[in-house]
Each structure stands twice: as C-alpha cells, then as structure tokens.
Coordinates of C-alpha atoms and ligand atoms in Angstrom, one line a residue:
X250 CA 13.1 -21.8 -34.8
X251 CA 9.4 -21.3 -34.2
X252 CA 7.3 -20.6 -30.7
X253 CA 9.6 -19.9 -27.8
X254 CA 9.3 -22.6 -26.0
X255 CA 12.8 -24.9 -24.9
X256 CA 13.6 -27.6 -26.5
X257 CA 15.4 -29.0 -23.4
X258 CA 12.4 -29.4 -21.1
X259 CA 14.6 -30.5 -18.5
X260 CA 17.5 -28.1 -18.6
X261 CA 15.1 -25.2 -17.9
X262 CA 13.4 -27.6 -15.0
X263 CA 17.0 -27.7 -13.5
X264 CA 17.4 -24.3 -13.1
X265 CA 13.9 -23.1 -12.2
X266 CA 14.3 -25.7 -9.3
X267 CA 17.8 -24.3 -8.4
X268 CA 16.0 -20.9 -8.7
X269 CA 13.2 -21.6 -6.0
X270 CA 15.7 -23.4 -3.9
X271 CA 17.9 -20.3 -3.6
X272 CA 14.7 -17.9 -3.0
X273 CA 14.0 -20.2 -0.2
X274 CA 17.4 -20.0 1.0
X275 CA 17.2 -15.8 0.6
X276 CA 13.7 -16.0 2.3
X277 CA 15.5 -18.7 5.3
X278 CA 17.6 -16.4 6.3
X279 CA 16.0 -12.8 5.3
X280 CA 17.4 -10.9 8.7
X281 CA 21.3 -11.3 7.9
X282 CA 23.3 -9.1 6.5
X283 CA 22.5 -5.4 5.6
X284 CA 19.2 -3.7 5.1
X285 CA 20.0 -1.5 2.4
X286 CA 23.2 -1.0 0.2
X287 CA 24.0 1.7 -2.3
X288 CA 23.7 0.1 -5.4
X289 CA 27.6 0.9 -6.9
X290 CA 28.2 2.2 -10.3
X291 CA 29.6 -0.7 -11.7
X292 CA 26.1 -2.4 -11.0
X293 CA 23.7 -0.1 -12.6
X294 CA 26.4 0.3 -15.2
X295 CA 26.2 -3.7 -15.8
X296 CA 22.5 -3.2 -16.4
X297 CA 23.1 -1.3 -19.9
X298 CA 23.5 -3.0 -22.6
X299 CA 21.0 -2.5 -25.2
X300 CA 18.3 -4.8 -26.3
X301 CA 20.3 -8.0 -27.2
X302 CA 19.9 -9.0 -30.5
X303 CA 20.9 -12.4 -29.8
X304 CA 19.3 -13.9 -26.7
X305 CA 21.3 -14.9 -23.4
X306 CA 20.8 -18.7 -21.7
X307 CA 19.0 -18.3 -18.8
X308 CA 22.2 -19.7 -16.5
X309 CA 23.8 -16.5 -17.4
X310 CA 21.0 -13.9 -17.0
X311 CA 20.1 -15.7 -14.0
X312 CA 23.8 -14.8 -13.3
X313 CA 23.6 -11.6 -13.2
X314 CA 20.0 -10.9 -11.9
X315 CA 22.2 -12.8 -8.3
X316 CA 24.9 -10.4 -9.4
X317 CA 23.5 -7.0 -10.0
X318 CA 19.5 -6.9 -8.9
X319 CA 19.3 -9.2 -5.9
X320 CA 21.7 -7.9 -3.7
X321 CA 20.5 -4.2 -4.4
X322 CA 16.9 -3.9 -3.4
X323 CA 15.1 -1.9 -1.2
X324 CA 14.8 -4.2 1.8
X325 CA 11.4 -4.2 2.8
X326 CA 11.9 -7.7 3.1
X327 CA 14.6 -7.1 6.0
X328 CA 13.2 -6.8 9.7
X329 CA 14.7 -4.0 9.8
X330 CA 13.0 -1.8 7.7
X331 CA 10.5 0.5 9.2
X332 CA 10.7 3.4 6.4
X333 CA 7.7 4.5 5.0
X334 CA 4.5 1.6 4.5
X335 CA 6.4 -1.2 3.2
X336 CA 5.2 -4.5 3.2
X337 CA 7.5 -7.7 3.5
X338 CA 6.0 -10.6 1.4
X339 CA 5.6 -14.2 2.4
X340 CA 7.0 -17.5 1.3
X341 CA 3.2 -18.2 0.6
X342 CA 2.5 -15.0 -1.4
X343 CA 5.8 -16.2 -3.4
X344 CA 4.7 -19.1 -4.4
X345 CA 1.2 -17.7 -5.8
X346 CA 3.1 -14.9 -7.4
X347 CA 5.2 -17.9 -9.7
X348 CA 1.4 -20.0 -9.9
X349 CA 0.4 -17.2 -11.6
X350 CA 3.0 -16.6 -13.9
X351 CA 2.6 -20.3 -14.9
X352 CA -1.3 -19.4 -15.8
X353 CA -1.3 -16.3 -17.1
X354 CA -4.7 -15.6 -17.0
X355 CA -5.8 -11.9 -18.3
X356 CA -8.1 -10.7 -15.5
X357 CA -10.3 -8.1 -17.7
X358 CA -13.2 -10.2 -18.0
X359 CA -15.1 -13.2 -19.5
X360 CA -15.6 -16.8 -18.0
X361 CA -12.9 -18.4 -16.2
X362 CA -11.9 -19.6 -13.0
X363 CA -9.0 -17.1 -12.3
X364 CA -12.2 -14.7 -12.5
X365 CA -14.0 -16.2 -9.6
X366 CA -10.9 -16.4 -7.6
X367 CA -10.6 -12.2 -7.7
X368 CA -14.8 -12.3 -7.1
X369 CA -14.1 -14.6 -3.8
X370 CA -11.2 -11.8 -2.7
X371 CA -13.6 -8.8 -3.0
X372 CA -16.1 -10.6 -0.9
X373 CA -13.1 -11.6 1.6
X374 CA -12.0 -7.7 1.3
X375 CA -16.4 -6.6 2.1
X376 CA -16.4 -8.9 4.6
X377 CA -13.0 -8.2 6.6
X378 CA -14.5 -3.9 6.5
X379 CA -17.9 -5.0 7.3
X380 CA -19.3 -3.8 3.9
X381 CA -22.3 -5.4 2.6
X382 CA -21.6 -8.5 0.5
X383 CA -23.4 -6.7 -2.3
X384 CA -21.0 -4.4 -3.2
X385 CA -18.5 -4.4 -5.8
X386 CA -14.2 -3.6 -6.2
X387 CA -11.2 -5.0 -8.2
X388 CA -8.0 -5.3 -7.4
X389 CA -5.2 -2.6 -9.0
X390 CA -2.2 -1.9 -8.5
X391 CA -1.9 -0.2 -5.6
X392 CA -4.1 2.1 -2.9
X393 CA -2.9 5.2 -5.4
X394 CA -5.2 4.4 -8.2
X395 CA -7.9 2.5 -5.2
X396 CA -8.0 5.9 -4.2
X397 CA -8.7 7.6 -7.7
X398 CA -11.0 5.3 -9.1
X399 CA -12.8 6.2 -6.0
X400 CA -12.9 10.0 -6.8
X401 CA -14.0 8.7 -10.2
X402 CA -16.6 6.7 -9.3
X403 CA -18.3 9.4 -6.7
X404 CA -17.7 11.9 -8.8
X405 CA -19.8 10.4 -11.9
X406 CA -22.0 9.5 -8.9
X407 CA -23.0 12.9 -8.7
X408 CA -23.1 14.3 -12.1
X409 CA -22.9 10.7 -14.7
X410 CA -22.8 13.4 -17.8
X411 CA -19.3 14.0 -16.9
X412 CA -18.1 11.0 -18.7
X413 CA -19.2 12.2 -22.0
X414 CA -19.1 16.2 -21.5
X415 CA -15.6 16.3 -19.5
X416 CA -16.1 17.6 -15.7
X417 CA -15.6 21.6 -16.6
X418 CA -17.3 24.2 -14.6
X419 CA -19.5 22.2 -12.4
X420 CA -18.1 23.4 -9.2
X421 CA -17.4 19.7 -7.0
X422 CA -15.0 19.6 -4.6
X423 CA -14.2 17.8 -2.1
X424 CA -12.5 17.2 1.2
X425 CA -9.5 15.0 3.4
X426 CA -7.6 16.3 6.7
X427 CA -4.9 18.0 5.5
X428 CA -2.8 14.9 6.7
X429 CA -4.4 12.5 4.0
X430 CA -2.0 11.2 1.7
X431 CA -1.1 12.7 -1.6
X432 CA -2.5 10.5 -3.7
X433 CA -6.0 11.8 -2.9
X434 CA -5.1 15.6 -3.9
X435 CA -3.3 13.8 -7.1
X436 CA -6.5 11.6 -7.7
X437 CA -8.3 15.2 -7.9
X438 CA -6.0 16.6 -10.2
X439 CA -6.1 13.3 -12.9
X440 CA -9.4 13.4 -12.9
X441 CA -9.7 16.7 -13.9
X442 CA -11.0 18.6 -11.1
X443 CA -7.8 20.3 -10.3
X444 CA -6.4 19.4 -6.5
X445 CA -7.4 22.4 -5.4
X446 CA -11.0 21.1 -5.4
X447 CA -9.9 18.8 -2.6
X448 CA -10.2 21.1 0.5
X449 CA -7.8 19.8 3.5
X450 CA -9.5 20.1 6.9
X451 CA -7.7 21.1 10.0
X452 CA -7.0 18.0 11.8
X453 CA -6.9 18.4 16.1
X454 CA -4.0 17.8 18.2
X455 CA -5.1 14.2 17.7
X456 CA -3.7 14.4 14.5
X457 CA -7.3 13.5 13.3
X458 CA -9.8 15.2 11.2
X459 CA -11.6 18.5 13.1
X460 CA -15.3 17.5 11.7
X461 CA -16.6 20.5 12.9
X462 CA -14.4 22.6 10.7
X463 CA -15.5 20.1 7.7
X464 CA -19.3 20.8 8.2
X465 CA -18.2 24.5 8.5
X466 CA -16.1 24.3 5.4
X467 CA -19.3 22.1 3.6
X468 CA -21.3 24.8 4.4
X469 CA -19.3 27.9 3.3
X470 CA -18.6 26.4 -0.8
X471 CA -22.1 25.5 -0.7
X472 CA -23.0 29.3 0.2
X473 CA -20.3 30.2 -2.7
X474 CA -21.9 28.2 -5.3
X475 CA -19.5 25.3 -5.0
X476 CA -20.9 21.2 -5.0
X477 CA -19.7 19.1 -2.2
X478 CA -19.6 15.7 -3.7
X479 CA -17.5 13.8 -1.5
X480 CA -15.5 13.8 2.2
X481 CA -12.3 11.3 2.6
X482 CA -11.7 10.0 6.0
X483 CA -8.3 8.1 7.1
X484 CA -7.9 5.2 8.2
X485 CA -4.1 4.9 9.6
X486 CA -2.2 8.2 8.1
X487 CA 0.7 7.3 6.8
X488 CA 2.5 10.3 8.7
X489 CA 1.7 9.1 12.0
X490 CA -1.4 6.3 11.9
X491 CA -4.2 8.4 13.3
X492 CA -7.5 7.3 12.3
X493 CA -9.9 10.1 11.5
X494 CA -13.4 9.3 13.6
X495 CA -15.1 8.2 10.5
X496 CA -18.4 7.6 12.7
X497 CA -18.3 11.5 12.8
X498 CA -17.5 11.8 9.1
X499 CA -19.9 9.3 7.7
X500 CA -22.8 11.3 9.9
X501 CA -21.2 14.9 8.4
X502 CA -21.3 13.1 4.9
X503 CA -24.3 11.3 4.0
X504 CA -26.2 14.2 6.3
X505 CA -24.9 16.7 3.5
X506 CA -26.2 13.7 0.8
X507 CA -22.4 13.8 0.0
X508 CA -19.7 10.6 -1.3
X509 CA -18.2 8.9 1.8
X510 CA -15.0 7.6 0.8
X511 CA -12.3 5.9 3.3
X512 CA -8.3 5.8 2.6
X513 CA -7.3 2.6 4.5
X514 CA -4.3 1.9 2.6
X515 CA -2.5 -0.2 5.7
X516 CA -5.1 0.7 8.2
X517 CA -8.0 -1.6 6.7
X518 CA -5.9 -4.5 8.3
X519 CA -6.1 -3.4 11.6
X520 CA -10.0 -4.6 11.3
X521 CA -8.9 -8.1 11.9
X522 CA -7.8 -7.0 15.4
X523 CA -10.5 -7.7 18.3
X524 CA -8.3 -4.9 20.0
X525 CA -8.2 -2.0 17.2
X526 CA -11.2 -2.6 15.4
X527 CA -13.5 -0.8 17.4
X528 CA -11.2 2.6 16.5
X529 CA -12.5 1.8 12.9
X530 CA -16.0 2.1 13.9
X531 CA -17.7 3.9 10.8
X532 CA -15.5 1.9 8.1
X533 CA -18.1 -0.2 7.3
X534 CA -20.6 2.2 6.2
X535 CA -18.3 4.0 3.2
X536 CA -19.5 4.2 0.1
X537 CA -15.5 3.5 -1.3
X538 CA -12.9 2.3 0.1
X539 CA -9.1 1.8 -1.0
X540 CA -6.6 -0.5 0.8
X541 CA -3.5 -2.2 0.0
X542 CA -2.6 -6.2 0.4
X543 CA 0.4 -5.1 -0.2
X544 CA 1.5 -3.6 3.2
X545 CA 0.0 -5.2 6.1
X546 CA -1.5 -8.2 4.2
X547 CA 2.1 -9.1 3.2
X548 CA 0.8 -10.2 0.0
X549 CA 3.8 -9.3 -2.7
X550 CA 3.6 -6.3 -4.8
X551 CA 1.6 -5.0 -6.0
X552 CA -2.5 -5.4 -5.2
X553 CA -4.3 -2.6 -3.9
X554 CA -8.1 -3.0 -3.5
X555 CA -10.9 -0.3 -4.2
X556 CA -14.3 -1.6 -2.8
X557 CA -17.7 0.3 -3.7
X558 CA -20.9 -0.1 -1.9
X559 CA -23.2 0.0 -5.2
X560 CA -22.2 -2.2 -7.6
X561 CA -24.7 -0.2 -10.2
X562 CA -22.5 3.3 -9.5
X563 CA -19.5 1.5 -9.5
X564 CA -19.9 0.1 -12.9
X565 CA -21.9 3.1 -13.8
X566 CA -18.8 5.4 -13.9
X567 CA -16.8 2.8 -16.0
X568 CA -18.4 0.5 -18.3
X569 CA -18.5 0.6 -21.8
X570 CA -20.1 -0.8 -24.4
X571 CA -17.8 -2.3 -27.3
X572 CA -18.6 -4.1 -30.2
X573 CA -15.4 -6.4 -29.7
X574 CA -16.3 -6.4 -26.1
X575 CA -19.9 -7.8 -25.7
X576 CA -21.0 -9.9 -23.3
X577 CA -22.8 -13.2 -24.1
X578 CA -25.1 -15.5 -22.3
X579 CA -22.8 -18.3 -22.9
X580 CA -19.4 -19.2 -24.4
X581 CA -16.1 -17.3 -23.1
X582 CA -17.6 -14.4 -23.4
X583 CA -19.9 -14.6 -20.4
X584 CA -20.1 -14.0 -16.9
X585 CA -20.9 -10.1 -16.8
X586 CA -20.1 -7.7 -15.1
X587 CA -16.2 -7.9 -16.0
X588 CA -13.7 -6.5 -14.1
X589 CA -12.8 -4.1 -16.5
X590 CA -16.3 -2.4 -15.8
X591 CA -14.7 -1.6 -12.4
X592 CA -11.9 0.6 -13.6
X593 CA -9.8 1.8 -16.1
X594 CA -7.7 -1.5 -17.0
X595 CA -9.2 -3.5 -19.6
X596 CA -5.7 -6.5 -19.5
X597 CA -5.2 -6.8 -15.9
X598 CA -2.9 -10.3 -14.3
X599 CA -4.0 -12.7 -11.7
X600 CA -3.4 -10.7 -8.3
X601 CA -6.1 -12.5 -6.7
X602 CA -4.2 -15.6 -6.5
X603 CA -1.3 -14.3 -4.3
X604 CA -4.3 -12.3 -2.3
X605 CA -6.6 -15.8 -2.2
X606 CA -3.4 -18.2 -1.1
X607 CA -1.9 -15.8 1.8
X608 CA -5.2 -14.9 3.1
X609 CA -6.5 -18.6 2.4
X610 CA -3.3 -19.9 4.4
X611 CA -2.9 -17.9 7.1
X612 CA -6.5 -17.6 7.9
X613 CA -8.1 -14.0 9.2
X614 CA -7.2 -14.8 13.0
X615 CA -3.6 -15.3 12.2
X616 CA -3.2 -12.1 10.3
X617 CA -5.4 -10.0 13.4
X618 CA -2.3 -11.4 15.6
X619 CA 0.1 -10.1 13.4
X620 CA -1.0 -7.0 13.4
X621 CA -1.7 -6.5 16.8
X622 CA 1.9 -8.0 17.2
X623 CA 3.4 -5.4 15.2
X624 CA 1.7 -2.6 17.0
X625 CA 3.1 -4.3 20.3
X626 CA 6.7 -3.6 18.9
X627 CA 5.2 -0.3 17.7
X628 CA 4.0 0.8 21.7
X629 CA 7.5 -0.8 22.9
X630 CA 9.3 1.7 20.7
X631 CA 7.4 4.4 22.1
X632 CA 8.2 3.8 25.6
X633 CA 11.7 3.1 24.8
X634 CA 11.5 6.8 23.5
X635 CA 10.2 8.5 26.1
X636 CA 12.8 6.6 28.6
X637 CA 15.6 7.8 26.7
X638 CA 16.7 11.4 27.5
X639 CA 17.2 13.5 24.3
X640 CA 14.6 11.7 22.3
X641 CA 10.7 13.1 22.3
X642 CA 8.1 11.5 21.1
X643 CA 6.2 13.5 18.1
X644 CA 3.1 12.2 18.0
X645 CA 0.5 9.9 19.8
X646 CA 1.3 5.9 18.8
X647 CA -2.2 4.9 17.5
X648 CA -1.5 1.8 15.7
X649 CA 2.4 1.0 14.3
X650 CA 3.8 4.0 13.6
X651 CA 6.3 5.8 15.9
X652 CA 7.6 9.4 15.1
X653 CA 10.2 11.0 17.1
X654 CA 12.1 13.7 17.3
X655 CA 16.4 14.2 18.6
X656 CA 16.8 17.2 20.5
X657 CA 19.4 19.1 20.0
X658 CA 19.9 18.7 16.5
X659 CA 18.4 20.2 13.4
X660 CA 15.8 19.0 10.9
X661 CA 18.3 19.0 8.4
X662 CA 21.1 16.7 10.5
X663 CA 17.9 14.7 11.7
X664 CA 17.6 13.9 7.9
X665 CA 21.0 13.6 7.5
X666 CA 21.3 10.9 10.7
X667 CA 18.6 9.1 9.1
X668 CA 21.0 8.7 5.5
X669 CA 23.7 8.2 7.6
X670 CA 21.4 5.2 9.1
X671 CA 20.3 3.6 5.8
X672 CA 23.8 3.7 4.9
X673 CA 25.3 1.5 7.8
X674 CA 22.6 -1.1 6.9
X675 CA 21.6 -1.5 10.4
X676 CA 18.2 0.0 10.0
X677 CA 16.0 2.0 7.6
X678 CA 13.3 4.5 9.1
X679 CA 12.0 7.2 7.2
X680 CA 11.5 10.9 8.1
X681 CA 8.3 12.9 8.3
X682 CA 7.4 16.2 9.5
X683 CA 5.2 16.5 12.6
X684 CA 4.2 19.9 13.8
X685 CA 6.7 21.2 11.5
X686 CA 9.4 19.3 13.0
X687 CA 11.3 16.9 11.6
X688 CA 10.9 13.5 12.9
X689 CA 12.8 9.7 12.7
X690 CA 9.7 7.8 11.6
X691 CA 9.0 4.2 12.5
X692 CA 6.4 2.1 10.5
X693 CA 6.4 -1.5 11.9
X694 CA 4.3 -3.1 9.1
X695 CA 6.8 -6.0 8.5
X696 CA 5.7 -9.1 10.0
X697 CA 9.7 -9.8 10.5
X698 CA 10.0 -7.0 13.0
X699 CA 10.6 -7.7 16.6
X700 CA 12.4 -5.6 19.2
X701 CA 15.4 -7.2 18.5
X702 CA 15.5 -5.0 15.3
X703 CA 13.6 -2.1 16.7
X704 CA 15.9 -2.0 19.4
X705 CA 18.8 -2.0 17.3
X706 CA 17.2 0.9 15.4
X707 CA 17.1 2.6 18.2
X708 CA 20.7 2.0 19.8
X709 CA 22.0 3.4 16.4
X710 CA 20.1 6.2 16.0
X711 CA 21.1 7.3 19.9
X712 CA 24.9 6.6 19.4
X713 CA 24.2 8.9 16.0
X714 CA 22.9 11.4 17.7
X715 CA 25.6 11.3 20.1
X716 CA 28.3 11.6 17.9
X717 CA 26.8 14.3 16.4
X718 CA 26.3 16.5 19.3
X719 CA 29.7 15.7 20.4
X720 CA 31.1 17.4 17.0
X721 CA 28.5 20.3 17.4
X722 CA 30.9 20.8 20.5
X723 CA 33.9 20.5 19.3
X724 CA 33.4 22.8 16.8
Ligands
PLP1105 C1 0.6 3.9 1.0 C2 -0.5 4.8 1.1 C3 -1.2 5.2 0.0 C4 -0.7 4.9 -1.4 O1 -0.8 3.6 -1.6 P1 0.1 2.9 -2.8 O2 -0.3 1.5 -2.7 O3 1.5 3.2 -2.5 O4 -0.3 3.5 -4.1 C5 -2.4 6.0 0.2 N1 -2.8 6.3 1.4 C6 -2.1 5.9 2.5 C7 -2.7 6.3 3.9 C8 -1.0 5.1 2.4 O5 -0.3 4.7 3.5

C-alpha cells in the first residue's frame, strides 16, 4: 500500500470528531478532579514497547493516549496550578494548534500565506512593547532561545567577525541582576562566551536591579580591558515578579554605547494593562526583547517571541547565503527576508496561527483584563498572607507572583509541605528561595485561577503546616 493516507475517509472523520468532542469535554470541565497525579509504574511501563513494526488503528492508540498520557500531565491547565510560569491554553489556541497541523506549512521562508500570518504577529508583538513597527523577530520555541538569539544577535552587533572567526579572546561581557533567569547565564555559555562573562548585579531590597552598582561594574571591566557589549533588564522575575527600572538601565546602556536587551518572558503581557504598564516604562526602547505567548498569552506550547529593533543587525548575525537557499524576485522562492535569517531554525511550524487566532479573538483589551485579573487574585493572596498568623510574606507582590514563607518550619519541610501538596492534588505551588529562605511560591498566570482555588491553596498549605508543627511537638 502506497502514501499513507486512509482508505476509509470516514472512519478516520468519526474518530477525529469523537476526538475534539472529548477535548471539549476535558477543556468543559478543566477544574475537577486532581491537579497533579503521580504518574504509576504500570503507566510509564505501558509506554514501552518498541517501535511497532506493524502499525496500531488509531481507536486503539487513541485508547491508550486516554489511558496512559491524558490523565498524567502536568496540570497547568488546572486552576489550581500556580507552580512556576505555566500557562493554561485556550479552547481558541486549541483549535489553531489542530488548523495548523492540517496545513503544515514549514515556516523557514519563501512565499506563502502562513508567512504573512507570523509577519502580522511580530508587528502585533512591536506594537503591544511599543517598539517601532520597523523592527524585526520570529517566533521560537520558547523565551529560552528568545533570550539567546538575543545574546547572539548583540553580540555579532558589536564585533560581526565573530561569526566566521569564533568569539575567542575578545573580552565582551555582559550583565543581568543576579535574579535574572538562568537562561540568560546559559545563553552566555552556548554562545561561547562562557557564563561567567554575564556579570550579575546586586539587585536592592526591591528585589530590582541596583543600576548604580551596574555603571560601577561597567566601569571597572572597562578599566580591566574587558568590552561591555550588552545590559539585560527584567521584566517580571520569575522568582518574585519585580521589574527592574529599565528607564534607568536603558539610560546606563545606550550612555555606555552598550546592547539593551529586556527578558519579559510573562512580564511583556502586563503591557496590555492601563494599570501596570506604566511600571514597564523603558520596554519600548530595547534593542531585543524575548517574551513567551506561552504563559500569560495562554497561547498553547510552545511560542516564545524574540523582537529586535534593527532588522539589518538582526539579520546581520544570522543570514546566510546558500546556493539551495536563494532568494528570487518571483516564484516560491520570494518574499525575502525569511524567517530563518532571524535565527538559527531553518524548518520551523506554523506557531503564528495559534498566536494570530487567540490574540485575533480575544482582542488586546480582553487579555489587559486578564491579566490585571490575575494579579487581583495575586494581591488577594497576599493579604490573606499577612492576616494569617505563622505565614510571612517574602517578598513585595509586584504583579502575580506571591512568595511566602511558614514560620516555624525548615527550608527543607517547607519543600517537603509543598510535595506533600502536589501530591494531594489540591494545589500545585512551586518553591523559591528569597533572601535565602525558602519560600511557597504562587504564580497566578492561569487565566482559570480565582480565589476559590487560591484560597484552597492556602487552607491546605495552613492545615500542612499545622500538622507538621503539631508532630515537631510531639516528638
Ligand atoms: C519562563 C522564563 C524564561 C524561560 O522561558 P521559556 O519559555 O521557559 O524558555 C526566561 N525568563 C523568565 C523571566 C521566565 O519567567
């Protein structure tokens, strides 16, 4: 049998139909049952069994994806998951996700539609920052590698002989608060200028970058023979959501003729918001940015977005030129620049669609309310936290993010409390460290969390902690 298409159009029509009826159903009714369940032996035993030589019909693999995948996942879907920077997905996003399946458009350049669509996103992405329409970006997979072709872009910025003589011994380094995320030290070591070159700045109590102490440390590797070539700033950290005063770094930067790069991974969102936007004063004049769609856009995994003010340097650090690559004037191989000149994927799928039809549907207003709503459930977790004797709050609530600590108890039965959480399925926080002490960690990016679920968080973690003391005393 050639080709692998069915012969029985309308057998696989049944099922795909029963398929999307049963997401629906899942989606319908997303806030029953557990959060999060251990995933038992038998189950990840049932998932080995060697490539099959002979195929399976779909009824029965779709069998066992209900059987041993869907009942096992993370739950970031679930209102009641707060752990790290999840986002939740939409029935909308869904859809797009199976659209583009069904057109499986390669993304890495030439003429076509799909193309356009991922053009219109970056210019929604420039616009939502308040970056020039001018600029340039491409969606990936996440704000990971946003965040490292951003390294790679400003560092071929400043010295564009690196890409054929390898970056050895010219001295760059650059610099994030020491509570940026660890992609950005990561990005530093991939592209070969060792993480050490990344030089964390002391943050304030704020929690947000001391920009004195960055033109202090500019200054100093400049004396030593060093080359500053670029300063990240934070928007949203994902320990506990401060936002660095990029106004402050952007004048630092460009002052010292250096790279100004922003990490907004979920904090780029937060633009949409008449009431936070003004804290992200300075966004909209970096030279790179990297964001996710993923988390507060609720656009399903994965699309991360890196955005570069000059199209020319973007595109400069990048392109190639191929013989089984060129670009025409006409035909299917036109429509230069491709986005493959924007980064290091040359195949790359159709994430604009899921980005264009969520965005596209629920409009920019709708998704400023949902952010500010989730901050709402954020600031009522807070207060709930400083009522409530035996719990301290860790760190200023600046957007969605809560991080407390249990007195009484130590870091490691915090962590332990917090397992002992994710395994009753009620809630699932994450832990962080803050000020070196161990703290339950709150993110409310999920557009399904209300109070209802924070509060129930919060009624479990208490009774936890109780029971815990109480055997700390009867020991
Ligand atoms: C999540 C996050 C990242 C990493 O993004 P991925 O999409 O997981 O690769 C980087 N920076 C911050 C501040 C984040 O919250």
């Amino acid at each position: 049998m050639a080709g692998l298409d069915p012969t029985d159009w309308r057998g696989i029509r049944e099922i795909g139909h029963r398929m999307l009826d049963e997401v629906f159903d899942r989606m319908e009714h997303m806030g029953e049952g557990p959060v999060w369940r251990p995933m038992p032996s038998a189950a990840r035993q049932g998932l080995k069994e060697g490539l099959p030589e002979k195929g399976h019909t779909l009824d029965a693999l779709y069998a066992r994806y209900q059987e041993l995948v869907v009942p096992y996942g993370a739950g970031n879907t679930h209102p009641g998951f707060m752990g790290w920077v999840h986002g939740a997905g939409t029935p909308v996003g869904m859809l797009a996700e199976m659209l583009a399946g069904g057109l499986n458009a390669n993304c890495g350049g030439r003429d076509h539609a799909p193309i356009e669509v991922e053009r219109e996103v970056i210019r929604w992405a420039l616009q939502m920052v308040g970056m020039p329409q001018d600029g340039s970006g491409c969606l990936v997979t996440g704000s990971s590698m946003a965040n490292f072709i951003s390294v790679i872009t400003a560092s071929r910025a400043q010295d564009l002989a690196i890409r054929k003589n390898g970056i050895g011994g010219r001295g760059l380094v650059g610099y994030a608060a020491t509570t940026a995320h660890g992609c950005l030290p990561r990005a530093f070591d991939l592209a070969g200028l060792g993480s050490e070159a990344l030089r964390r700045v002391p943050v304030l109590a704020d929690h947000r970058m001391d920009v004195g102490a960055l033109s202090d440390m500019i200054a100093a590797d400049r004396k030593a023979g060093f080359v500053p070539f670029m300063v990240a700033g934070t928007a949203g950290t994902v320990d506990c959501g401060a936002i660095d005063d990029l106004v402050a770094i952007e004048a630092v930067a460009h002052a010292a003729g250096i790279w100004f790069h922003v990490d907004a991974a979920f904090g780029a969102l937060a633009c949409l918001s008449p009431r936070f936007k003004e804290q992200l004063s300075g966004i909209e004049k970096a030279d790179s940015l990297a964001f996710d769609f993923h988390k507060w856009a609720q656009v399903p995994y994965d699309a991360g977005c890196v955005l570069v003010r000059d199209s020319h340097k973007h595109a400069a650090a990048f392109a190639q030129s191929l013989d089984y690559l060129v670009r025409e004037e006409r035909g299917l191989a036109a429509g230069a620049p491709w986005f493959c000149d924007f980064g290091p994927d040359l195949s790359r799928g159709f994430r604009a669609l899921k980005v264009w039809m969520t965005l596209g549907h629920y409009g920019s207003e709708r998704m400023g309310d949902m952010v500010e709503t989730c901050c709402d459930v954020a600031a009522d977790l807070a207060r709930r936290v400083e009522r409530t004797e035996g719990l301290a709050l860790l760190a200023p609530v600046t957007l969605n993010i809560v991080c407390f600590g249990l007195d009484g108890l130590e870091d490691v039965e915090v962590s332990e409390l917090v397992q002992d959480l994710h395994e009753s399925g009620i809630a699932a926080p994450s832990t962080t460290r803050i000020n070196g002490r161990l703290a339950v960690r709150a993110a409310i990016i999920n557009h399904r969390t209300t109070t209802v679920h924070t509060d129930r968080m919060l009624d479990a973690v208490i009774a936890l902690r109780r029971d815990r003391l109480r055997a700390q005393t009867a020991r």
